[in-house]
PDB file of C-alpha atoms in Angstrom:
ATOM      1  CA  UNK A   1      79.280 162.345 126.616  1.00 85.00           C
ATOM      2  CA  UNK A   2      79.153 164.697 123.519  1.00 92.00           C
ATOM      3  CA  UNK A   3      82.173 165.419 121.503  1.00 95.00           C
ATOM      4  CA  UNK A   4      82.589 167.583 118.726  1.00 95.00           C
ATOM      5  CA  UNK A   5      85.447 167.187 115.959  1.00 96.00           C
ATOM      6  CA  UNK A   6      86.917 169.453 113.605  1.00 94.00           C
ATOM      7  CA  UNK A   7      89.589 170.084 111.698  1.00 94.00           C
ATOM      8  CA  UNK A   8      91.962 172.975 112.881  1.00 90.00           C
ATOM      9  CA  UNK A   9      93.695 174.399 109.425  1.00 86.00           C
ATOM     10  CA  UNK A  10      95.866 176.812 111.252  1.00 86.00           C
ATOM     11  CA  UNK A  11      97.648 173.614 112.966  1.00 91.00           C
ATOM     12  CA  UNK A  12      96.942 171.227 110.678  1.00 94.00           C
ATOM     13  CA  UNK A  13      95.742 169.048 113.536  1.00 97.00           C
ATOM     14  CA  UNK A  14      92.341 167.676 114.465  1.00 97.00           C
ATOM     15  CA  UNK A  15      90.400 169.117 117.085  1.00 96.00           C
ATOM     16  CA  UNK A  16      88.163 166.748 119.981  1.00 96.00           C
ATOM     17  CA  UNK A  17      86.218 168.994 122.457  1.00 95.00           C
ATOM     18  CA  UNK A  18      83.841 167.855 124.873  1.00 92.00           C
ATOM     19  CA  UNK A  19      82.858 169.585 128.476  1.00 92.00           C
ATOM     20  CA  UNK A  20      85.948 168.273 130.080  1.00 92.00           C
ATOM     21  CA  UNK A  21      88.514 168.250 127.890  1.00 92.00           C
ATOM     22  CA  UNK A  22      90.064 169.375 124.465  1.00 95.00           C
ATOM     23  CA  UNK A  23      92.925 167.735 122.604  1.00 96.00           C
ATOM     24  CA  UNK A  24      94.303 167.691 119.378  1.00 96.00           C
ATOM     25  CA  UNK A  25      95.597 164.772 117.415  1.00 97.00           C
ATOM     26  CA  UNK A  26      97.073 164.059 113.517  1.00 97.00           C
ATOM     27  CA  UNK A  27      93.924 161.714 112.826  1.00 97.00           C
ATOM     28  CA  UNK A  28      91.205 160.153 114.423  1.00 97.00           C
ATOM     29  CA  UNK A  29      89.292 156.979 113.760  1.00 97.00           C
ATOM     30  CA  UNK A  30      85.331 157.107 114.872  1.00 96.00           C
ATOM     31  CA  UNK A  31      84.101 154.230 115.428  1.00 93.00           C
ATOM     32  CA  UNK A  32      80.540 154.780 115.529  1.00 93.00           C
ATOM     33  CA  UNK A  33      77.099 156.430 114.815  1.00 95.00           C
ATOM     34  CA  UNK A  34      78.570 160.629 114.478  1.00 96.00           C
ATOM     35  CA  UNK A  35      76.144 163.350 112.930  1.00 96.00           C
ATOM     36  CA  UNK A  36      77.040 166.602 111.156  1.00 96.00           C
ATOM     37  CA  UNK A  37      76.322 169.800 113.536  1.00 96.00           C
ATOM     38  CA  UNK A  38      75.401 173.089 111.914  1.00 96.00           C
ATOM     39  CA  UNK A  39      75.652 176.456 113.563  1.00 94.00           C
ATOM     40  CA  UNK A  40      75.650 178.858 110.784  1.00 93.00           C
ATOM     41  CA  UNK A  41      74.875 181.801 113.158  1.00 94.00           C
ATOM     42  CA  UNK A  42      78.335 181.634 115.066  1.00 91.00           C
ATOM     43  CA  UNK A  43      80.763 184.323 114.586  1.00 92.00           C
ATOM     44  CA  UNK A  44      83.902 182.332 114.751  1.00 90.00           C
ATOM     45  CA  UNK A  45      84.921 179.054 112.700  1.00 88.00           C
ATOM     46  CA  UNK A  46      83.998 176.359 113.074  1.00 90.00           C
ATOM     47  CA  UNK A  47      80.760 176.630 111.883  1.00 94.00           C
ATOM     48  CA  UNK A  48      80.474 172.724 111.213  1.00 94.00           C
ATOM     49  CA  UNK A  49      81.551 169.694 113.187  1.00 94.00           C
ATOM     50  CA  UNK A  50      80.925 166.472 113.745  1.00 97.00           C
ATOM     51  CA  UNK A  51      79.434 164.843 116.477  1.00 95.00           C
ATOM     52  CA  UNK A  52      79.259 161.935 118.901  1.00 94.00           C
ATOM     53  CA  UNK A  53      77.302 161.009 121.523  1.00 90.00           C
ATOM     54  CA  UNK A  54      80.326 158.395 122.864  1.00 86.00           C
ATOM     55  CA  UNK A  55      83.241 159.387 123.625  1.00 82.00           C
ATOM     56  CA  UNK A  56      84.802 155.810 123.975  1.00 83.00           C
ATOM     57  CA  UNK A  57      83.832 155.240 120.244  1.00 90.00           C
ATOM     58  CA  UNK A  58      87.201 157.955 119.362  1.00 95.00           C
ATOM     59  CA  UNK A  59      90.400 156.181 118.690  1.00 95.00           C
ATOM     60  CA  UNK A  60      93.713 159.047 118.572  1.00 95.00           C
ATOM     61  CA  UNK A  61      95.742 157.774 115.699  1.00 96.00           C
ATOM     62  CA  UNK A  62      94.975 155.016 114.387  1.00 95.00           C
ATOM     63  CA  UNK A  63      97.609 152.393 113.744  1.00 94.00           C
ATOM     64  CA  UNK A  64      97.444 151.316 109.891  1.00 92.00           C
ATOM     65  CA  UNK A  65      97.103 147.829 110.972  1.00 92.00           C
ATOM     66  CA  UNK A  66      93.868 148.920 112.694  1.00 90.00           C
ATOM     67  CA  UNK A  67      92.495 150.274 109.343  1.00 94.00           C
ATOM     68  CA  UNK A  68      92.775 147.006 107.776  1.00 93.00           C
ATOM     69  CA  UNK A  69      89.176 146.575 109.700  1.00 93.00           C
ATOM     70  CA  UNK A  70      87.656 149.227 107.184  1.00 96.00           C
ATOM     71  CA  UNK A  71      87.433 150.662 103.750  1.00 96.00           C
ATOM     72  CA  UNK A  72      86.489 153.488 102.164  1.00 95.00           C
ATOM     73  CA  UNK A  73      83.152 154.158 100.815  1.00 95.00           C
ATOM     74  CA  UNK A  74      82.980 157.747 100.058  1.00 96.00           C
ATOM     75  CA  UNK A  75      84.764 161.530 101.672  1.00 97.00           C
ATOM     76  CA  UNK A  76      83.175 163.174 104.049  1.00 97.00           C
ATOM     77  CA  UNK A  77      82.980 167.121 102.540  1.00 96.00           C
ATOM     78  CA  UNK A  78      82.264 169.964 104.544  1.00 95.00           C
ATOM     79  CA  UNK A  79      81.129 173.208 102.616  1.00 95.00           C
ATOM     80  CA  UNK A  80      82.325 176.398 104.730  1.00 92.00           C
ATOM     81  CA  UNK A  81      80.810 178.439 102.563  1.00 93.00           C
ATOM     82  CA  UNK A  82      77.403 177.511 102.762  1.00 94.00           C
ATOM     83  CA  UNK A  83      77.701 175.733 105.735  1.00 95.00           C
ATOM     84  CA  UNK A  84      76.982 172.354 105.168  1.00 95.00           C
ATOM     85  CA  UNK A  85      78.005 168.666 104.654  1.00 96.00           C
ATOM     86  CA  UNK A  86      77.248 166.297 101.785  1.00 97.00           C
ATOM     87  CA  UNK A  87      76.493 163.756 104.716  1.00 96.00           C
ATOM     88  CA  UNK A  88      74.518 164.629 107.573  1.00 96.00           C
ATOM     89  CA  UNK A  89      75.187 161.256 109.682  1.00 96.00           C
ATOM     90  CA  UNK A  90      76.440 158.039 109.694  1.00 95.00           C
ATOM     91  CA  UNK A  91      78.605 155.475 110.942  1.00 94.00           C
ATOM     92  CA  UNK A  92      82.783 155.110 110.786  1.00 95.00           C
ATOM     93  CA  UNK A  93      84.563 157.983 110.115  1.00 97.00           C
ATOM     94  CA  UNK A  94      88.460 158.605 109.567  1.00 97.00           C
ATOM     95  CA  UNK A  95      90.071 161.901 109.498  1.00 97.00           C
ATOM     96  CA  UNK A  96      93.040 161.898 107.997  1.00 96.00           C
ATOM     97  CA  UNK A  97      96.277 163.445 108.941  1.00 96.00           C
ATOM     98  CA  UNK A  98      95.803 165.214 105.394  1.00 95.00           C
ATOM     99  CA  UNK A  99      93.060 166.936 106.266  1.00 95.00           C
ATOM    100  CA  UNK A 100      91.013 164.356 104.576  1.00 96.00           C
ATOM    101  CA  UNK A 101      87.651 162.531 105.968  1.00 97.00           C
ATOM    102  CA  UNK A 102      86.358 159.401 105.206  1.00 97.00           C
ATOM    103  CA  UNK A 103      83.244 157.519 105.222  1.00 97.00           C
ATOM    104  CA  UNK A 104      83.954 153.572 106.231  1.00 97.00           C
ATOM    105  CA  UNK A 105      82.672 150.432 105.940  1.00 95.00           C
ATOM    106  CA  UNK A 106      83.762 147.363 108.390  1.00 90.00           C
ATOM    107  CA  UNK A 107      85.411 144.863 106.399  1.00 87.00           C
ATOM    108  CA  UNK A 108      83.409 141.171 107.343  1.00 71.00           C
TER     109      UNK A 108
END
């Protein structure tokens, strides 16, 4: 099922909405193929989100011993301006309870 994730400022939570459910958590782990979703049109924020077609891929809060799996390889940077990201999809993403999001890489 489809989930979209953004980042709610006014909270300073992250946001996970899909047809049945919403929730909000202090950072997420995605582990898994996500894309960047434009809708420039909207009235309302968000304008931008990411994506995911599996739901089960979404890990709430990730315990730092969990990380250890990953590193970073670049941020994930989200224009709301112009509406866009500097990455359109990918795999392994972390948002951060700072607000932050990161591209991954699996350790081997």
């Amino acid at each position: 099922m489809k989930s979209k994730i953004h980042r709610c400022n006014c909270r300073k939570v992250w946001s996970i909405q899909n047809r049945k459910f919403k929730i909000t958590v202090q950072s997420i782990l995605l582990n898994g193929e996500w894309f960047a979703e434009l809708k420039p049109e909207r009235k309302c924020e968000p304008k931008g989100f990411v994506t995911t077609k599996k739901s089960q891929e979404i890990i709430y809060n990730p315990t730092s011993k969990y990380l250890e799996k990953f590193i970073i390889s670049d941020k994930l940077i989200y224009d709301k301006k112009n509406v866009n990201f500097n990455i359109k999809k990918g795999n392994c993403l972390l948002f951060a309870e700072d607000g932050t999001c990161y591209i991954l890489k699996k350790v081997i």
